[in-house]
């Protein structure tokens, strides 16, 4: 898939997982798509994920247009997160430390005690290295 634009890759992914070729993805097909790509969401998160793509009709089927629109929204949101991450990564280390995380939280209007910030850092820091990578930041704030 090298050289393809994201929309083309996403369209191919949709087509590949539309097993019954009806132009929509049902829950079973979406679960297979996620599973094949290394994601095993708990049921409540899966329902939220599915509803996000299913759109206002809520017909329990995701059309290709809904799929592409949802992925575009996610892509845009991740770009926004990247800008925030970069803005607060004061030392350009590629990680957020406790001080940088505190600045984000304060700027968002949260007045937390140091122990509360430490707890947020601990939960977000999946690798346990005492700092938050961009990937960890995305997971923590989505």
PDB file of C-alpha atoms in Angstrom:
ATOM      1  CA  UNK A   1       0.000   0.000   0.000  1.00  0.00           C
ATOM      2  CA  UNK A   2       3.056   2.236  -0.255  1.00  0.00           C
ATOM      3  CA  UNK A   3       2.419   5.447  -2.117  1.00  0.00           C
ATOM      4  CA  UNK A   4      -1.329   5.435  -1.546  1.00  0.00           C
ATOM      5  CA  UNK A   5      -3.076   8.359   0.086  1.00  0.00           C
ATOM      6  CA  UNK A   6      -4.680   7.630   3.468  1.00  0.00           C
ATOM      7  CA  UNK A   7      -8.188   7.823   1.987  1.00  0.00           C
ATOM      8  CA  UNK A   8      -7.255   5.158  -0.575  1.00  0.00           C
ATOM      9  CA  UNK A   9      -5.797   2.900   2.121  1.00  0.00           C
ATOM     10  CA  UNK A  10      -8.916   3.376   4.250  1.00  0.00           C
ATOM     11  CA  UNK A  11     -11.189   2.676   1.293  1.00  0.00           C
ATOM     12  CA  UNK A  12      -9.282  -0.539   0.561  1.00  0.00           C
ATOM     13  CA  UNK A  13      -9.539  -1.512   4.239  1.00  0.00           C
ATOM     14  CA  UNK A  14     -13.304  -0.976   4.154  1.00  0.00           C
ATOM     15  CA  UNK A  15     -13.690  -3.036   0.972  1.00  0.00           C
ATOM     16  CA  UNK A  16     -11.534  -5.841   2.365  1.00  0.00           C
ATOM     17  CA  UNK A  17     -13.672  -6.144   5.506  1.00  0.00           C
ATOM     18  CA  UNK A  18     -17.058  -5.791   3.792  1.00  0.00           C
ATOM     19  CA  UNK A  19     -17.236  -9.575   3.632  1.00  0.00           C
ATOM     20  CA  UNK A  20     -20.807  -9.773   2.356  1.00  0.00           C
ATOM     21  CA  UNK A  21     -20.138  -7.013  -0.214  1.00  0.00           C
ATOM     22  CA  UNK A  22     -23.272  -5.080   0.724  1.00  0.00           C
ATOM     23  CA  UNK A  23     -21.501  -1.703   0.921  1.00  0.00           C
ATOM     24  CA  UNK A  24     -21.653  -1.508   4.704  1.00  0.00           C
ATOM     25  CA  UNK A  25     -19.803  -2.854   7.704  1.00  0.00           C
ATOM     26  CA  UNK A  26     -21.846  -4.455  10.462  1.00  0.00           C
ATOM     27  CA  UNK A  27     -20.574  -4.981  13.996  1.00  0.00           C
ATOM     28  CA  UNK A  28     -19.107  -8.400  13.213  1.00  0.00           C
ATOM     29  CA  UNK A  29     -17.135  -6.994  10.271  1.00  0.00           C
ATOM     30  CA  UNK A  30     -15.901  -4.025  12.331  1.00  0.00           C
ATOM     31  CA  UNK A  31     -14.795  -6.339  15.152  1.00  0.00           C
ATOM     32  CA  UNK A  32     -12.847  -8.406  12.614  1.00  0.00           C
ATOM     33  CA  UNK A  33     -11.248  -5.262  11.186  1.00  0.00           C
ATOM     34  CA  UNK A  34     -10.166  -4.108  14.647  1.00  0.00           C
ATOM     35  CA  UNK A  35      -8.970  -7.544  15.689  1.00  0.00           C
ATOM     36  CA  UNK A  36      -6.911  -7.950  12.533  1.00  0.00           C
ATOM     37  CA  UNK A  37      -5.266  -4.612  13.280  1.00  0.00           C
ATOM     38  CA  UNK A  38      -4.372  -5.488  16.869  1.00  0.00           C
ATOM     39  CA  UNK A  39      -7.251  -3.858  18.728  1.00  0.00           C
ATOM     40  CA  UNK A  40      -9.482  -5.755  21.120  1.00  0.00           C
ATOM     41  CA  UNK A  41     -11.791  -3.154  22.644  1.00  0.00           C
ATOM     42  CA  UNK A  42     -13.971  -3.988  25.632  1.00  0.00           C
ATOM     43  CA  UNK A  43     -17.664  -4.124  24.705  1.00  0.00           C
ATOM     44  CA  UNK A  44     -18.552  -0.645  26.029  1.00  0.00           C
ATOM     45  CA  UNK A  45     -15.659   0.975  24.164  1.00  0.00           C
ATOM     46  CA  UNK A  46     -16.524  -0.969  21.036  1.00  0.00           C
ATOM     47  CA  UNK A  47     -20.114   0.304  21.198  1.00  0.00           C
ATOM     48  CA  UNK A  48     -18.880   3.898  21.490  1.00  0.00           C
ATOM     49  CA  UNK A  49     -16.454   3.323  18.624  1.00  0.00           C
ATOM     50  CA  UNK A  50     -19.178   1.831  16.446  1.00  0.00           C
ATOM     51  CA  UNK A  51     -21.645   4.640  17.238  1.00  0.00           C
ATOM     52  CA  UNK A  52     -18.995   7.236  16.381  1.00  0.00           C
ATOM     53  CA  UNK A  53     -18.777   5.820  12.851  1.00  0.00           C
ATOM     54  CA  UNK A  54     -22.430   4.822  12.483  1.00  0.00           C
ATOM     55  CA  UNK A  55     -23.437   8.456  12.561  1.00  0.00           C
ATOM     56  CA  UNK A  56     -26.741  10.127  13.304  1.00  0.00           C
ATOM     57  CA  UNK A  57     -28.828   7.514  11.476  1.00  0.00           C
ATOM     58  CA  UNK A  58     -27.763   4.865  13.946  1.00  0.00           C
ATOM     59  CA  UNK A  59     -28.811   2.075  11.597  1.00  0.00           C
ATOM     60  CA  UNK A  60     -26.188  -0.381  12.935  1.00  0.00           C
ATOM     61  CA  UNK A  61     -24.348  -0.314   9.602  1.00  0.00           C
ATOM     62  CA  UNK A  62     -21.347   1.780   8.657  1.00  0.00           C
ATOM     63  CA  UNK A  63     -21.284   2.955   5.059  1.00  0.00           C
ATOM     64  CA  UNK A  64     -18.025   3.681   3.293  1.00  0.00           C
ATOM     65  CA  UNK A  65     -18.781   7.416   3.494  1.00  0.00           C
ATOM     66  CA  UNK A  66     -19.360   7.156   7.262  1.00  0.00           C
ATOM     67  CA  UNK A  67     -16.170   5.115   7.635  1.00  0.00           C
ATOM     68  CA  UNK A  68     -14.057   7.590   5.674  1.00  0.00           C
ATOM     69  CA  UNK A  69     -15.598  10.607   7.424  1.00  0.00           C
ATOM     70  CA  UNK A  70     -14.963   9.067  10.844  1.00  0.00           C
ATOM     71  CA  UNK A  71     -11.346   8.271  10.031  1.00  0.00           C
ATOM     72  CA  UNK A  72     -10.861  11.815   8.720  1.00  0.00           C
ATOM     73  CA  UNK A  73     -12.191  13.222  12.027  1.00  0.00           C
ATOM     74  CA  UNK A  74      -9.824  10.966  13.957  1.00  0.00           C
ATOM     75  CA  UNK A  75      -6.909  12.018  11.767  1.00  0.00           C
ATOM     76  CA  UNK A  76      -7.713  15.691  12.365  1.00  0.00           C
ATOM     77  CA  UNK A  77      -8.047  15.150  16.111  1.00  0.00           C
ATOM     78  CA  UNK A  78      -4.675  13.380  16.262  1.00  0.00           C
ATOM     79  CA  UNK A  79      -3.108  16.319  14.413  1.00  0.00           C
ATOM     80  CA  UNK A  80      -4.568  18.640  17.061  1.00  0.00           C
ATOM     81  CA  UNK A  81      -3.193  16.412  19.818  1.00  0.00           C
ATOM     82  CA  UNK A  82       0.217  16.455  18.110  1.00  0.00           C
ATOM     83  CA  UNK A  83       0.196  20.270  18.095  1.00  0.00           C
ATOM     84  CA  UNK A  84      -0.706  20.361  21.805  1.00  0.00           C
ATOM     85  CA  UNK A  85       1.927  17.752  22.616  1.00  0.00           C
ATOM     86  CA  UNK A  86       4.585  19.692  20.724  1.00  0.00           C
ATOM     87  CA  UNK A  87       3.548  22.971  22.347  1.00  0.00           C
ATOM     88  CA  UNK A  88       3.954  21.559  25.857  1.00  0.00           C
ATOM     89  CA  UNK A  89       7.049  19.447  25.180  1.00  0.00           C
ATOM     90  CA  UNK A  90       9.216  22.369  26.279  1.00  0.00           C
ATOM     91  CA  UNK A  91      12.533  20.544  26.050  1.00  0.00           C
ATOM     92  CA  UNK A  92      11.666  18.935  22.675  1.00  0.00           C
ATOM     93  CA  UNK A  93      12.456  15.510  24.118  1.00  0.00           C
ATOM     94  CA  UNK A  94       9.513  13.819  22.452  1.00  0.00           C
ATOM     95  CA  UNK A  95       8.064  13.120  25.892  1.00  0.00           C
ATOM     96  CA  UNK A  96       6.042  14.983  28.498  1.00  0.00           C
ATOM     97  CA  UNK A  97       7.419  14.930  32.011  1.00  0.00           C
ATOM     98  CA  UNK A  98       5.524  15.745  35.209  1.00  0.00           C
ATOM     99  CA  UNK A  99       6.215  19.490  34.906  1.00  0.00           C
ATOM    100  CA  UNK A 100       4.992  19.612  31.300  1.00  0.00           C
ATOM    101  CA  UNK A 101       1.912  17.557  32.128  1.00  0.00           C
ATOM    102  CA  UNK A 102       1.155  19.885  35.040  1.00  0.00           C
ATOM    103  CA  UNK A 103       1.324  22.871  32.676  1.00  0.00           C
ATOM    104  CA  UNK A 104      -1.221  21.261  30.333  1.00  0.00           C
ATOM    105  CA  UNK A 105      -3.578  20.509  33.195  1.00  0.00           C
ATOM    106  CA  UNK A 106      -3.265  24.015  34.672  1.00  0.00           C
ATOM    107  CA  UNK A 107      -3.808  25.619  31.264  1.00  0.00           C
ATOM    108  CA  UNK A 108      -6.952  23.499  30.894  1.00  0.00           C
ATOM    109  CA  UNK A 109      -8.265  24.902  34.180  1.00  0.00           C
ATOM    110  CA  UNK A 110      -7.414  21.999  36.471  1.00  0.00           C
ATOM    111  CA  UNK A 111      -5.935  22.936  39.827  1.00  0.00           C
ATOM    112  CA  UNK A 112      -4.602  19.587  40.971  1.00  0.00           C
ATOM    113  CA  UNK A 113      -2.403  18.607  43.866  1.00  0.00           C
ATOM    114  CA  UNK A 114       1.022  17.153  42.988  1.00  0.00           C
ATOM    115  CA  UNK A 115      -0.173  13.698  44.070  1.00  0.00           C
ATOM    116  CA  UNK A 116      -3.114  13.933  41.649  1.00  0.00           C
ATOM    117  CA  UNK A 117      -0.802  14.919  38.787  1.00  0.00           C
ATOM    118  CA  UNK A 118       1.486  12.022  39.717  1.00  0.00           C
ATOM    119  CA  UNK A 119      -1.486   9.646  39.538  1.00  0.00           C
ATOM    120  CA  UNK A 120      -2.489  10.950  36.093  1.00  0.00           C
ATOM    121  CA  UNK A 121       1.107  10.562  34.923  1.00  0.00           C
ATOM    122  CA  UNK A 122       1.243   7.012  36.296  1.00  0.00           C
ATOM    123  CA  UNK A 123      -1.980   6.025  34.495  1.00  0.00           C
ATOM    124  CA  UNK A 124      -0.906   7.617  31.202  1.00  0.00           C
ATOM    125  CA  UNK A 125       2.655   6.255  31.339  1.00  0.00           C
ATOM    126  CA  UNK A 126       2.005   2.752  30.057  1.00  0.00           C
ATOM    127  CA  UNK A 127       5.703   1.996  29.567  1.00  0.00           C
ATOM    128  CA  UNK A 128       6.540   2.938  33.164  1.00  0.00           C
ATOM    129  CA  UNK A 129       9.476   5.178  32.232  1.00  0.00           C
ATOM    130  CA  UNK A 130       8.181   8.203  34.169  1.00  0.00           C
ATOM    131  CA  UNK A 131       7.249  10.232  31.119  1.00  0.00           C
ATOM    132  CA  UNK A 132       4.514  10.276  28.494  1.00  0.00           C
ATOM    133  CA  UNK A 133       5.271   9.527  24.842  1.00  0.00           C
ATOM    134  CA  UNK A 134       3.023  10.890  22.108  1.00  0.00           C
ATOM    135  CA  UNK A 135       1.379   7.475  21.682  1.00  0.00           C
ATOM    136  CA  UNK A 136       0.680   7.313  25.414  1.00  0.00           C
ATOM    137  CA  UNK A 137      -0.672  10.878  25.263  1.00  0.00           C
ATOM    138  CA  UNK A 138      -3.086   9.942  22.477  1.00  0.00           C
ATOM    139  CA  UNK A 139      -4.352   6.912  24.397  1.00  0.00           C
ATOM    140  CA  UNK A 140      -4.702   8.891  27.637  1.00  0.00           C
ATOM    141  CA  UNK A 141      -6.566  11.809  26.108  1.00  0.00           C
ATOM    142  CA  UNK A 142      -8.935  10.020  23.748  1.00  0.00           C
TER     143      UNK A 142
END
